[in-house]
Structures are given as C-alpha cells and as structure tokens.
Amino acid sequence: MMSGCKLDNDSRRSPLVATSILFLDFVKAAALLNPHSTKYVEGAMAGKRLGNIGLYGSKGFESSDDWFLDSGATTHLSRRNDWLEKYNCDKSNTVGIANGAQIQSTGCGTVKIPLATKKTMIAKDVHHAPELAVNLLSVSRIASHGKSLIFDINGCRIVDIPIRVPQSHVLGTASQHQGLHCLDRPVQFGLLAEQPHDLWHRQLGHLSRGSMKLLLNGMVTGIPKNSVSNIDCVTCVKGKQCRLSFPKLHGKRATNLLDIVHSGICGPTQVRSFGGARYFISFIDDFSRESFIYFLKNKNDALQKFKEFVAFVERKTSRKVKCLRTDNGREYVNDHFAQFLTANGIRHERSVPDTPQQNGIAERLNPTIVKKARTMLIDAGLSTDLWAEAIGTANYLRNRCPTKALRNVRPGEAWSGRKPNLSHLKIFGCLAMECIFVGYSETSKGYRTINRFTKKLNIARDVVFLESSFPGTRQTNAHLGEQEKSAADDGEEVIMWKLQGDKPSGTEADKTVSSPIEARESPCCDTMNENAQTNEGRPKRNRVPNRTVFNSDFVVYEAGMHEGDPVSYRDAIRRPDAHDWLAAVDEELASHHKNHSWEVCSLPEGKKAIKSKWVFKTKCKIDGTIERRKARLVAKVCSQKPGINYEDTFAPTVGHASLRLLLSLAVQNDLEIIQMDVVTALLNPKLKEEIYMELPEGVAKCQYPTYCRLKKSIYGLKQSSRAWYDMLDGTLQRFGMKRLKSEPCVYYRRIVEKMLIIGIYVDDLLILSNDQQATTDLKRVLHKQFEMKDLGKAHWCLGIRINQEKKFGTLSVDQARYIDQILGRFGVVDCKVAKTPLDPNQLLSKEMSRRTEDERMEMKKIV
C-alpha cells in the first residue's frame, strides 16, 4: 500500500466499496464513454492488473478525463473536484479498495458527463477521491435510476429505457445486494456445499466453540468435520454479554423422564411479539434436559400452558409428570394451579424465598435462550418484534446441541433416543427467495418463513436459501455497531428482555444486557404458532389474521393514530419530533408574555410557591391526521388551600348527553354547526388572590430569582375555570344570550324562527345557528373581547367526530379514532372480534387480584 493512502479506521461511516477494479469483467466491460481510453483497456487485458497501471498515481494514464464503468463499485468516484457541482464537503466517506486498503473521499456532488453520442449524462452523489487515477461510474447506481446497460464484445451501451429479454434466452441472473451483484445459484433442500467456517456457527444459533467441537465427534450427522473456526465472533460478544452467574448448587438428579420438571417465566418484554405475547414460560425435563417453550400474553395464562405441556409430554412418553419445581411466583402459587396439581398427583416443590439458586436449572435456561435469541436477531439485523420466533428457534437448536449436564449428550437424543441430523440447518434471518427464514417447523419437515411482501407465515419444504443475504427488518448490522459504540460511550444500558414482576432477584436472568436494539413497537404481523413447545406434534390453536410489521414507517401505529403524547417536558424534548413540541411550548410562553400572566420576583418570606408542569396534546383533523401540537402550562394545585389560594372553583362544562341533544336539535331545525376556540382562554381573567409559582421548565433560569407572582389565571389553578366561566358568561349575556337553568353551559337566543345556540366546554365553543347575521355579530364580539380561532364547520368535539351533511339533512357521530387508539395502545389493532372480551366461565380468586402497579396496568388492558 502506498504511503499516500489515507486510513480511517475510527470512522463510523459505512465504507463505500469499489471492488471490481481487480477483475477482468471490469476491463472487458469497461463502458468507454471516451473512445481514447481504449488503449488503457487493451493494456490491462494484455495482462496488467488495474492496480499495477495506476490505482493511486497517474502512471499509465495520459488523461484523467476518462470514465470507466465499474460493476463492483457501489458509488460513483471522481478524482477531479472541479467537475463536481453542488459540492458538499460534509459528505466525506471512506472508500474500501479490493486489496484491503482504504482511501478518503473528501466530499460529493453532481457531475455532468458529455458522451460521444452528443448527449449528457448527469451523475448524482459522485464522491471526490483524489488518490484514484481513474474516474469510476457505478453500474448499480446507473441502473437504479432507470437506465439499462448492455455489455457485449464491442463494449457497452447505456440505454434510457428498460430492456426486456425473452425468458428462454436468459442464461442466468444476479441479484443486487448493497450495490453489488451476486450471481444467483441453485440450492437444493438439505444439500451441503463448501461452507465457510463460521457458517455452521451461525446456523447453530451461535453455538460455543467447545460445544461445536463436541458435535464433530460423531454425535450428529450432516455437519462437516472442518466446521469449527478459531476466530472470535463479534456478534456473540454483543449478544451474550452478561454478569457472572452464581455457583452451582448440586441437587438430586431425576432417574427417568418427567420425574422432575423445572419451570420459569421470563418477561415482560419491552416489545410485543407478532401474536401479542410479552412473556414466555419454559419447562425443562430434569433427566433429559429437553426444554419446551410456550408464549404468554399475560402471566395468568401459565396454568393453561402447563396443562397443554402435561397433556403433550405424557402422551409422547407414556409417562407421568411427578414433580414440578418452580419459584414462588403467583402464577404458580394460586388456588387453581394447586387444584390441578393435586388432581393429577403432581408434587409442587418451590424454592425458598430469596433463594433463586434452588430453581437454578430454570433460572439458567431462560437467560441462555434469551442470549442465543438476541444474538441471532443482531446477526440477522431483524427487529425485536421477531423475538418469539428467535426464542423458539434458539430452543430448537439448544435441544440438538450437547450439554455438560448430560456429559456432552444432546437433550433431544436423551429425550427421544435418536441421534439428531443437522444437515437441514440454515442461518436464522437469511433470505429465502421472497421470504425471510425464521425457524423450523415441528409439525412437518419444512422451514418457517415470512413473505417479505405479503407478510404471511409460510411452511415449505423446497426453499432456496441465500445465506449471504440478510434483508432484515431494521438497520444494518454495521449501523448497529455504531449505535452500540455510541451507547457504550454514553454509558447507556438497553435491555431487550426486561424481567420484572415476581421473578426472584439476583439471578443471571435479570442482569442480562442486550445490545442497543431499537425497542420501537411495531404493528404486529403474523401470529406465528408461538404457543407450541419445540418438539414434534405441538398442539394447534386458532390463528389471528396476519398483521403487518416489516415497514418501519408504520411503527408505533402511525397509520390512523399518533404515538402517545409526551408525559413531561423532558419526554417532549427527547422525542424525534421534539422541534414540534418545543414550538408549541414557545407558543404557549409567548401567550403568557403577551397576556402579562406573571411577573418575575423573589419569594416573600413566609410565602409558599406552587409548582407547574407541561401538558401536551395532539390535535387532529377530521381524517385523523395531525393538525398541530399543543402545549399547556398547568399549575400543580396540590399545594393550594381553600380560603388562601382560592375560593370558588365550580365551572360547568357541556357533557356528552347535552352535546348529543344539541346535535339532535341541529338536525331537526337545520342549524349550521360551527366551532370556535378561545386561545389560552384561562389566561384572560385577573387573579384576586396572591399566588406565587416556580418558573416553569423551558423558561431561562440562569440567574436569581426563579419565582414569579401570578397576575392572571393559568390552567390548573383551582379557581381558573370558574374565573374564566364568569368572564365568558358576562360577555355572552351582554350580547343578549340566555343561560339554561338546567344546563348552565348552554346559551340560547331565539327571535321568531331565527335561532342561535352556544355550547361551552372550557375554551371550545360549539355554535348552532340558522341566523347568519347573528353568527357574524357574535364572532365580532368574541374577537373583540378575546383572541379567537374560527375553526369553521365542526368536526371534533369531546373526542367525538361529527359529520354533518346538510344537503341530505343527516348528521353522524363516532369515536373510531378513540377505539383505534385504545387498540393500538394495547397492541391488539387486528384482534378478532368477540362479543365477550373475557371468558364468561373463568373463575376469579382473591389471589388473582392486583398487587403491583404493573399488574394493575395489565388488568387495565382487559377491563
């Protein structure tokens, strides 16, 4: 490598690649846009490698104006910067060369290339690489802009229309992968080819080197002898990082299958699986160490899964489960579980409180499975929504790999008595034609895949795998590495499987640390058959309709709804749309400044200051799309005392019953419904009381004092609503409106057949009228007294969507958006419709009542 070559080993950018400069296809197929460059190609074809004719220098080249088509370059490269228009030096990058060297790109821009056909081709995003001796045009970049390239013995032609070739004349194809073209080759089911050493390591779910060596001693069939690599796996380091485990406590081993079964629950996960699961429960046979995994939406499902497990294994082995060993979690310790164990003669052994080591087999199994699954997800670049498929596959592989507990015998062999064949294994997450490989079928000899386009689960036997391609469902592994390094630098710890609830503390499971995988919830896709143990003959269950997950643009249920509004100022400024929320905060503070809501001062001796908080809300249009972000500064009223900080507090607002009545009157009397909004309504009344408040977040506090005295009412004060109601009431009565005695938030005025009705909900005014002049006069009075927003025809009120069709004399209301938000909040957007959400025959006991805040939230999802 020449001394002039710059290396950028610390760069976190993904390096651009220009690889084919050492290949003859580059020379043969060089698209000589300048005919004078032919002699250089002929010289190269005579036996010179391009690297010998001046990769870094200018030897062998009389002109640097020539452009060469490079089928192995992922981007355009130019050695001259005077050609580049719209030059951007911020887009510098590192270029990797075929001999392993790296050179620096100093920026990029657009180049207009004159062609021999007297036409001009515009190449965008051309990187300036002054150390190159030639200018390279990327074939894949040209093709991505709708151009076709025809290579033959005479050179190359670039055509600006698609070229169609009859299928009968197509000899072969090559798929584009990250800007390079990889020749498509046939692969037969179960047929082994020459594999790299780390391929089997990945196919076996990143099995340890020691366990892989044991497999080569004739323990299994279908795996080559030279499949163990001595190179450390970086992905294993990322995915399997954890703290040291406790010392082993040796107990009495079972002498037969199902004599002792260990069980433990892991969860809740931060991301729901495709089927809505947030937990998984494991059962492991003490004698064979065969493990079974079931997925749960709630911990209360543990008993049902145990029943399914018992029914399956007892019929499979013709033996009975004799003993169940668990911790003291309430999912195991309750009346219903005890009744089932007693009825079936199963002894229940529980670990002593605060001694999880007594249930060590289950405590070790769950984090082992989690680490393996997390490593496979990182390796494949898949989103965490696929965690259940990864867990199932990890357990499938674990049962077929040796364990020290059985003196290096495989659990599956000890369970069934048959030596496993591993020739069918593939790398988790690899490309399977139009699908992504996500596991193995237990009910048939086939593979489980997800179609990338239809988003459906498929089980097929004849599958063509491309184990060098991983389409993934999130950012690439390279980007992951950047995120991990960044998170490590910041001292952050992102946990994918967040173990909470009743799980004993101090175990290896609750200390498992994952790499920083984005934990954004996505809409669920296919409810893959997660409720099945990883063994043959798993029971069937009803399937939920397929759901979409792979489009990352739809994460957090953005189709038809917005993500939950920020709960605090700190939450708002940390979000991707922080600039929108900060703009709303600035708008609110500007209103206070314009309204002279407070004056900054020191806190007088003997006085106490109240605090404030920000309340954020998203206002939507009639179609559910976001109209604007809204921020409200609200006083915390817990420190207000009657007679000191406030007196009267009651302020009426229109209720849903009154609203429906008003809408009914509008239809019967052909009234037009319009809506107006009072900007910062509660800031208008003056305060009679002396109230001091700490300056809110978002207001500069760089110097003393940090308190203010409120001159006007603000949201949250107990007297604010009453003060605003009195002020608005006076304005409307002076205009000639009368207040209903039965509904003090409804005002009316009627002259003969002319009718004007106003419904008030704090700062929202719903105006019903068939008198255009009266409506205009009312708007003028309101605009004169307050800062108003005329919202025109009413569409939303109290969370209800209003759709008035005056020409048909109809009006309809619905709360579809609210329903969508509730379903989205709890991850059941595509759930099955049921007349009764809960099983009417389910028996509830005192033991099942909530005890923690997490359990209360879980119950809230159901009730």
Coordinates of N, CA and C in Angstrom, one line a residue, residues 272-361:
R272 N -43.9 -6.3 22.1 CA -44.8 -7.5 22.0 C -44.4 -8.3 20.7
S273 N -44.6 -9.6 20.8 CA -44.4 -10.4 19.7 C -45.5 -10.3 18.7
F274 N -45.4 -10.9 17.5 CA -46.4 -10.8 16.5 C -47.8 -11.3 17.0
G275 N -47.8 -12.2 17.9 CA -49.0 -12.7 18.4 C -49.5 -12.0 19.7
G276 N -48.8 -10.9 20.1 CA -49.1 -10.1 21.2 C -48.5 -10.6 22.5
A277 N -47.6 -11.6 22.5 CA -47.0 -12.1 23.7 C -46.0 -11.2 24.3
R278 N -45.9 -11.2 25.6 CA -44.9 -10.4 26.3 C -44.1 -11.2 27.3
Y279 N -44.5 -12.5 27.4 CA -43.8 -13.4 28.3 C -43.6 -14.8 27.6
F280 N -42.6 -15.5 28.1 CA -42.6 -16.9 27.7 C -42.3 -17.8 28.9
I281 N -42.9 -18.9 29.0 CA -42.7 -19.9 30.1 C -42.0 -21.1 29.6
S282 N -41.0 -21.5 30.3 CA -40.2 -22.7 29.9 C -40.4 -23.9 30.9
F283 N -40.4 -25.0 30.3 CA -40.4 -26.3 31.1 C -39.3 -27.1 30.6
I284 N -38.5 -27.6 31.6 CA -37.3 -28.4 31.2 C -37.3 -29.7 32.1
D285 N -37.2 -30.8 31.3 CA -37.1 -32.1 32.0 C -35.8 -32.3 32.6
D286 N -35.8 -32.7 33.9 CA -34.5 -32.8 34.7 C -33.7 -33.9 34.1
F287 N -34.3 -35.0 33.7 CA -33.5 -36.2 33.3 C -32.8 -36.0 32.0
S288 N -33.6 -35.5 31.0 CA -33.0 -35.4 29.6 C -32.6 -34.0 29.3
R289 N -33.0 -33.0 30.1 CA -32.7 -31.6 29.9 C -33.4 -31.1 28.6
E290 N -34.3 -31.8 28.1 CA -35.1 -31.3 26.9 C -36.0 -30.2 27.4
S291 N -36.0 -29.1 26.7 CA -36.8 -27.9 27.1 C -37.9 -27.6 26.2
F292 N -39.0 -27.0 26.7 CA -40.2 -26.7 25.9 C -40.5 -25.2 26.2
I293 N -40.9 -24.5 25.2 CA -41.2 -23.0 25.3 C -42.6 -22.8 24.9
Y294 N -43.4 -22.0 25.7 CA -44.7 -21.5 25.4 C -44.7 -20.0 25.6
F295 N -45.5 -19.3 24.8 CA -45.6 -17.9 24.8 C -46.9 -17.4 25.4
L296 N -46.8 -16.4 26.3 CA -48.0 -15.9 27.0 C -48.2 -14.4 26.8
K297 N -49.5 -14.0 26.7 CA -49.8 -12.6 26.7 C -49.9 -12.0 28.1
N298 N -50.3 -12.9 29.0 CA -50.4 -12.5 30.4 C -49.9 -13.6 31.3
K299 N -49.4 -13.3 32.5 CA -48.9 -14.4 33.4 C -50.0 -15.3 33.8
N300 N -51.3 -14.8 33.8 CA -52.4 -15.7 34.2 C -52.6 -16.9 33.2
D301 N -51.9 -16.9 32.1 CA -52.0 -18.0 31.1 C -51.1 -19.2 31.5
A302 N -50.3 -19.0 32.5 CA -49.3 -20.0 32.9 C -50.0 -21.4 33.1
L303 N -51.1 -21.4 33.9 CA -51.7 -22.7 34.2 C -52.2 -23.4 32.9
Q304 N -52.8 -22.6 32.0 CA -53.3 -23.2 30.7 C -52.1 -23.8 29.9
K305 N -51.0 -23.2 29.9 CA -49.8 -23.7 29.2 C -49.3 -24.9 29.8
F306 N -49.3 -24.9 31.2 CA -48.8 -26.1 31.9 C -49.7 -27.3 31.6
K307 N -51.0 -27.1 31.5 CA -51.9 -28.2 31.2 C -51.6 -28.7 29.8
E308 N -51.4 -27.8 28.8 CA -51.0 -28.2 27.5 C -49.7 -29.0 27.5
F309 N -48.7 -28.5 28.2 CA -47.5 -29.2 28.3 C -47.6 -30.6 28.9
V310 N -48.4 -30.8 30.0 CA -48.5 -32.1 30.6 C -49.2 -33.0 29.7
A311 N -50.3 -32.5 29.0 CA -51.0 -33.4 28.0 C -50.1 -33.9 26.9
F312 N -49.2 -33.0 26.4 CA -48.4 -33.4 25.3 C -47.3 -34.4 25.7
V313 N -46.6 -34.1 26.8 CA -45.4 -34.9 27.1 C -45.8 -36.3 27.7
E314 N -47.0 -36.3 28.4 CA -47.4 -37.6 28.9 C -47.9 -38.5 27.8
R315 N -48.5 -38.0 26.7 CA -48.8 -38.8 25.6 C -47.6 -39.2 24.7
K316 N -46.7 -38.3 24.7 CA -45.5 -38.5 23.9 C -44.6 -39.6 24.5
T317 N -44.5 -39.6 25.8 CA -43.6 -40.6 26.5 C -44.3 -41.7 27.2
S318 N -45.6 -41.6 27.3 CA -46.3 -42.6 28.1 C -45.9 -42.7 29.6
R319 N -45.4 -41.5 30.1 CA -45.0 -41.4 31.5 C -45.8 -40.2 32.1
K320 N -45.8 -40.2 33.4 CA -46.5 -39.1 34.1 C -45.5 -38.1 34.7
V321 N -45.9 -36.8 34.7 CA -45.2 -35.8 35.4 C -45.4 -36.0 36.9
K322 N -44.3 -36.1 37.6 CA -44.3 -36.5 39.0 C -44.1 -35.2 39.9
C323 N -43.2 -34.4 39.5 CA -42.8 -33.2 40.3 C -42.6 -32.0 39.5
L324 N -43.1 -30.9 40.0 CA -42.9 -29.6 39.3 C -42.1 -28.7 40.3
R325 N -41.0 -28.2 39.8 CA -40.1 -27.3 40.6 C -40.1 -25.9 40.1
T326 N -40.6 -24.9 40.9 CA -40.7 -23.6 40.4 C -40.2 -22.6 41.5
D327 N -40.3 -21.3 41.3 CA -40.1 -20.3 42.3 C -41.4 -20.0 43.0
N328 N -41.5 -18.9 43.7 CA -42.8 -18.6 44.4 C -43.6 -17.6 43.7
G329 N -43.5 -17.5 42.4 CA -44.3 -16.5 41.7 C -45.8 -16.8 41.8
R330 N -46.6 -15.8 41.8 CA -48.1 -16.0 41.9 C -48.7 -16.7 40.7
E331 N -48.0 -16.8 39.6 CA -48.5 -17.5 38.5 C -48.5 -19.0 38.8
Y332 N -47.6 -19.4 39.7 CA -47.5 -20.8 40.2 C -48.3 -21.1 41.5
V333 N -48.3 -20.1 42.3 CA -48.8 -20.3 43.7 C -50.2 -19.6 43.8
N334 N -51.2 -20.3 43.4 CA -52.6 -19.9 43.5 C -53.5 -21.1 43.6
D335 N -54.8 -20.8 43.9 CA -55.7 -21.9 44.1 C -55.9 -22.8 42.9
H336 N -56.0 -22.2 41.7 CA -56.3 -23.0 40.5 C -55.1 -23.9 40.2
F337 N -53.9 -23.4 40.3 CA -52.7 -24.2 40.0 C -52.6 -25.3 41.0
A338 N -52.9 -25.0 42.3 CA -52.8 -26.1 43.3 C -53.8 -27.2 43.1
Q339 N -55.0 -26.8 42.7 CA -56.1 -27.8 42.4 C -55.7 -28.7 41.3
F340 N -55.1 -28.1 40.2 CA -54.7 -29.0 39.1 C -53.6 -30.0 39.5
L341 N -52.6 -29.5 40.2 CA -51.5 -30.3 40.7 C -52.0 -31.4 41.6
T342 N -52.9 -31.1 42.5 CA -53.5 -32.1 43.4 C -54.3 -33.2 42.6
A343 N -55.1 -32.7 41.7 CA -55.9 -33.6 40.9 C -55.1 -34.6 40.1
N344 N -53.9 -34.2 39.7 CA -53.1 -35.0 38.8 C -51.9 -35.7 39.6
G345 N -51.9 -35.6 40.9 CA -50.9 -36.2 41.7 C -49.5 -35.7 41.5
I346 N -49.4 -34.4 41.1 CA -48.1 -33.8 40.9 C -47.6 -33.0 42.1
R347 N -46.4 -33.4 42.6 CA -45.9 -32.7 43.8 C -45.3 -31.3 43.3
H348 N -45.5 -30.3 44.1 CA -45.0 -29.0 43.8 C -43.9 -28.6 44.8
E349 N -42.7 -28.5 44.2 CA -41.5 -28.1 45.0 C -41.2 -26.6 44.7
R350 N -41.2 -25.7 45.7 CA -40.9 -24.3 45.5 C -39.6 -23.9 46.2
S351 N -38.9 -23.0 45.5 CA -37.7 -22.6 46.1 C -37.9 -21.7 47.3
V352 N -37.0 -21.7 48.3 CA -37.1 -20.8 49.4 C -37.1 -19.4 49.0
P353 N -37.9 -18.5 49.6 CA -37.8 -17.1 49.2 C -36.4 -16.5 49.2
D354 N -36.1 -15.7 48.2 CA -34.8 -15.0 48.0 C -33.7 -16.0 47.8
T355 N -34.1 -17.2 47.4 CA -33.0 -18.2 47.0 C -33.3 -18.8 45.7
P356 N -33.2 -18.0 44.6 CA -33.5 -18.5 43.3 C -32.6 -19.6 42.8
Q357 N -31.4 -19.8 43.5 CA -30.5 -20.8 43.1 C -31.0 -22.2 43.2
Q358 N -32.1 -22.3 44.1 CA -32.7 -23.6 44.3 C -33.5 -24.0 43.1
N359 N -33.8 -23.1 42.2 CA -34.5 -23.4 41.0 C -33.5 -23.1 39.8
G360 N -32.3 -23.4 40.0 CA -31.2 -23.0 39.2 C -31.3 -23.4 37.7
I361 N -31.9 -24.6 37.5 CA -31.9 -25.1 36.1 C -32.8 -24.2 35.3

